[in-house]
One Martini backbone bead per residue (centre of mass of N, CA, C, O) as a GRO file, in nm:
protein
  161
    1MET     BB    1   2.530   2.124   1.352
    2ARG     BB    2   2.594   1.921   1.091
    3GLU     BB    3   2.482   1.923   0.770
    4VAL     BB    4   2.364   1.656   0.565
    5THR     BB    5   2.368   1.587   0.228
    6VAL     BB    6   2.141   1.367   0.060
    7PRO     BB    7   2.063   1.182  -0.180
    8PRO     BB    8   1.747   1.076  -0.235
    9ASP     BB    9   1.815   0.800  -0.372
   10LEU     BB   10   1.991   0.689  -0.142
   11TYR     BB   11   1.790   0.704   0.086
   12ALA     BB   12   1.579   0.519  -0.050
   13ARG     BB   13   1.761   0.270  -0.084
   14ILE     BB   14   1.809   0.227   0.220
   15GLN     BB   15   1.516   0.186   0.300
   16GLN     BB   16   1.469  -0.059   0.114
   17PHE     BB   17   1.690  -0.234   0.230
   18HIS     BB   18   1.575  -0.247   0.519
   19ALA     BB   19   1.302  -0.371   0.443
   20THR     BB   20   1.411  -0.630   0.321
   21GLN     BB   21   1.559  -0.729   0.570
   22MET     BB   22   1.314  -0.730   0.778
   23HIS     BB   23   1.141  -0.930   0.629
   24ALA     BB   24   1.341  -1.160   0.660
   25LEU     BB   25   1.383  -1.163   0.964
   26ASP     BB   26   1.073  -1.174   1.051
   27GLY     BB   27   1.048  -1.449   0.859
   28GLY     BB   28   1.314  -1.640   0.909
   29GLU     BB   29   1.528  -1.544   0.672
   30PHE     BB   30   1.856  -1.577   0.739
   31ASP     BB   31   2.000  -1.606   0.465
   32ALA     BB   32   1.883  -1.349   0.335
   33TYR     BB   33   1.991  -1.155   0.545
   34ALA     BB   34   2.297  -1.234   0.519
   35ALA     BB   35   2.308  -1.149   0.205
   36THR     BB   36   2.326  -0.827   0.293
   37PHE     BB   37   2.618  -0.895   0.328
   38THR     BB   38   2.918  -0.922   0.323
   39GLU     BB   39   3.117  -1.188   0.330
   40ASP     BB   40   3.283  -1.025   0.585
   41GLY     BB   41   3.074  -0.959   0.775
   42GLU     BB   42   2.929  -0.777   1.064
   43PHE     BB   43   2.726  -0.885   1.363
   44ARG     BB   44   2.588  -0.686   1.634
   45HIS     BB   45   2.286  -0.755   1.847
   46THR     BB   46   2.377  -0.852   2.153
   47PRO     BB   47   2.437  -0.836   2.459
   48GLY     BB   48   2.710  -1.069   2.521
   49ARG     BB   49   2.752  -1.118   2.219
   50ALA     BB   50   2.922  -1.209   1.974
   51PRO     BB   51   3.013  -1.145   1.678
   52ALA     BB   52   2.919  -1.197   1.359
   53ARG     BB   53   3.080  -1.371   1.082
   54THR     BB   54   2.974  -1.388   0.798
   55ARG     BB   55   2.714  -1.516   0.641
   56ALA     BB   56   2.708  -1.794   0.776
   57GLY     BB   57   2.745  -1.686   1.069
   58ILE     BB   58   2.491  -1.509   1.078
   59ALA     BB   59   2.279  -1.725   1.024
   60GLU     BB   60   2.357  -1.909   1.263
   61GLU     BB   61   2.320  -1.703   1.490
   62LEU     BB   62   2.016  -1.660   1.441
   63ARG     BB   63   1.926  -1.948   1.486
   64ALA     BB   64   2.036  -1.974   1.774
   65PHE     BB   65   1.892  -1.736   1.904
   66HIS     BB   66   1.598  -1.833   1.839
   67ARG     BB   67   1.615  -2.102   1.984
   68GLU     BB   68   1.688  -1.990   2.269
   69ARG     BB   69   1.459  -1.753   2.294
   70PHE     BB   70   1.195  -1.894   2.093
   71ALA     BB   71   1.124  -2.199   2.084
   72ASP     BB   72   0.824  -2.184   2.265
   73ASP     BB   73   0.757  -1.906   2.114
   74PRO     BB   74   0.491  -1.744   1.921
   75VAL     BB   75   0.646  -1.506   1.815
   76GLN     BB   76   0.618  -1.179   1.664
   77ARG     BB   77   0.852  -0.988   1.494
   78ARG     BB   78   0.905  -0.623   1.461
   79HIS     BB   79   1.094  -0.394   1.274
   80TRP     BB   80   1.136  -0.039   1.351
   81PHE     BB   81   1.237   0.223   1.151
   82ASN     BB   82   1.406   0.539   1.239
   83MET     BB   83   1.588   0.815   1.207
   84LEU     BB   84   1.757   0.840   0.948
   85ARG     BB   85   2.114   0.858   0.907
   86VAL     BB   86   2.318   0.976   0.638
   87GLU     BB   87   2.685   0.912   0.551
   88PRO     BB   88   2.880   0.983   0.316
   89ARG     BB   89   3.200   0.882   0.213
   90SER     BB   90   3.505   0.925   0.054
   91ASP     BB   91   3.564   0.594   0.058
   92GLY     BB   92   3.241   0.481  -0.001
   93GLU     BB   93   3.115   0.476   0.247
   94ILE     BB   94   2.809   0.415   0.442
   95HIS     BB   95   2.663   0.582   0.703
   96ALA     BB   96   2.418   0.448   0.938
   97THR     BB   97   2.165   0.586   1.156
   98PHE     BB   98   1.918   0.436   1.386
   99TYR     BB   99   1.605   0.361   1.499
  100VAL     BB  100   1.464   0.090   1.713
  101LEU     BB  101   1.172  -0.111   1.721
  102VAL     BB  102   1.061  -0.401   1.890
  103VAL     BB  103   0.781  -0.591   1.807
  104ALA     BB  104   0.577  -0.805   2.014
  105THR     BB  105   0.373  -1.087   1.931
  106ARG     BB  106   0.083  -1.287   2.029
  107PRO     BB  107  -0.137  -1.513   2.036
  108GLY     BB  108  -0.422  -1.359   2.190
  109VAL     BB  109  -0.252  -1.085   2.217
  110ARG     BB  110  -0.320  -0.754   2.185
  111GLN     BB  111  -0.068  -0.656   2.343
  112PRO     BB  112   0.214  -0.532   2.271
  113GLU     BB  113   0.569  -0.534   2.276
  114ILE     BB  114   0.862  -0.358   2.363
  115ALA     BB  115   1.147  -0.551   2.231
  116PRO     BB  116   1.355  -0.334   2.186
  117SER     BB  117   1.548  -0.044   2.219
  118CYS     BB  118   1.746   0.114   1.952
  119VAL     BB  119   2.074   0.158   1.808
  120VAL     BB  120   2.196   0.178   1.472
  121HIS     BB  121   2.512   0.079   1.308
  122ASP     BB  122   2.611   0.135   0.976
  123VAL     BB  123   2.807  -0.022   0.710
  124LEU     BB  124   2.815   0.059   0.374
  125VAL     BB  125   2.809  -0.072   0.040
  126ASP     BB  126   2.841  -0.015  -0.324
  127ASP     BB  127   2.792  -0.262  -0.533
  128PRO     BB  128   2.794  -0.301  -0.871
  129GLU     BB  129   2.639  -0.591  -0.860
  130ASP     BB  130   2.474  -0.598  -0.553
  131GLY     BB  131   2.477  -0.336  -0.420
  132LEU     BB  132   2.375  -0.307  -0.123
  133LEU     BB  133   2.592  -0.357   0.166
  134LEU     BB  134   2.698  -0.495   0.464
  135ARG     BB  135   2.978  -0.468   0.667
  136SER     BB  136   2.822  -0.342   0.928
  137ARG     BB  137   2.656  -0.414   1.254
  138TRP     BB  138   2.547  -0.212   1.537
  139VAL     BB  139   2.370  -0.289   1.836
  140GLU     BB  140   2.212  -0.066   2.063
  141HIS     BB  141   2.090  -0.100   2.377
  142ASP     BB  142   1.915   0.091   2.599
  143TRP     BB  143   1.906  -0.111   2.852
  144GLN     BB  144   2.224  -0.228   2.758
  145PRO     BB  145   2.488  -0.075   2.733
  146GLU     BB  146   2.796  -0.089   2.558
  147PRO     BB  147   3.103  -0.051   2.530
  148VAL     BB  148   3.329  -0.001   2.319
  149GLY     BB  149   3.477  -0.322   2.293
  150ALA     BB  150   3.345  -0.525   2.506
  151VAL     BB  151   3.350  -0.721   2.278
  152SER     BB  152   3.524  -0.938   2.140
  153GLY     BB  153   3.638  -0.783   1.832
  154THR     BB  154   3.510  -0.479   1.802
  155ALA     BB  155   3.754  -0.334   1.801
  156GLY     BB  156   3.828  -0.192   1.499
  157SER     BB  157   3.586  -0.282   1.284
  158GLY     BB  158   3.451  -0.007   1.149
  159VAL     BB  159   3.230   0.079   1.329
  160SER     BB  160   2.991   0.304   1.372
  161ARG     BB  161   2.926   0.481   1.702
   0.00000   0.00000   0.00000
């Protein structure tokens, strides 16, 4: 296996970026989450759903997904990222792959559930004015993996899988 050396400051910046994103997502701040993408960013988060594109499209997709899936459910979801692997590329892109557990809790229920377990593939860019931004994010669910390109429009999107 090829060992990749990553500057510690870049690794820490990406971890901070992910933490900021997940606080927004778990807090229902979908516009703030979408603002962490490039204007033409792509977000593929659930098997069977087409990728969302553009910041406005990503925010709307998240609102629709949460209305459909959790409308009458007082769930609190927390995304836990771990095993972050960062690969800076010569073209300036930064590819990041990591594991995610989504922990769901409900009022009065002591035992949380893990739903789901995933592998996430990010393509980031470091914008001189806005800092780190996601060009694309592809979430692979362990319980129902989809082949690359299975959802219309994902093949050739530049997402590292």
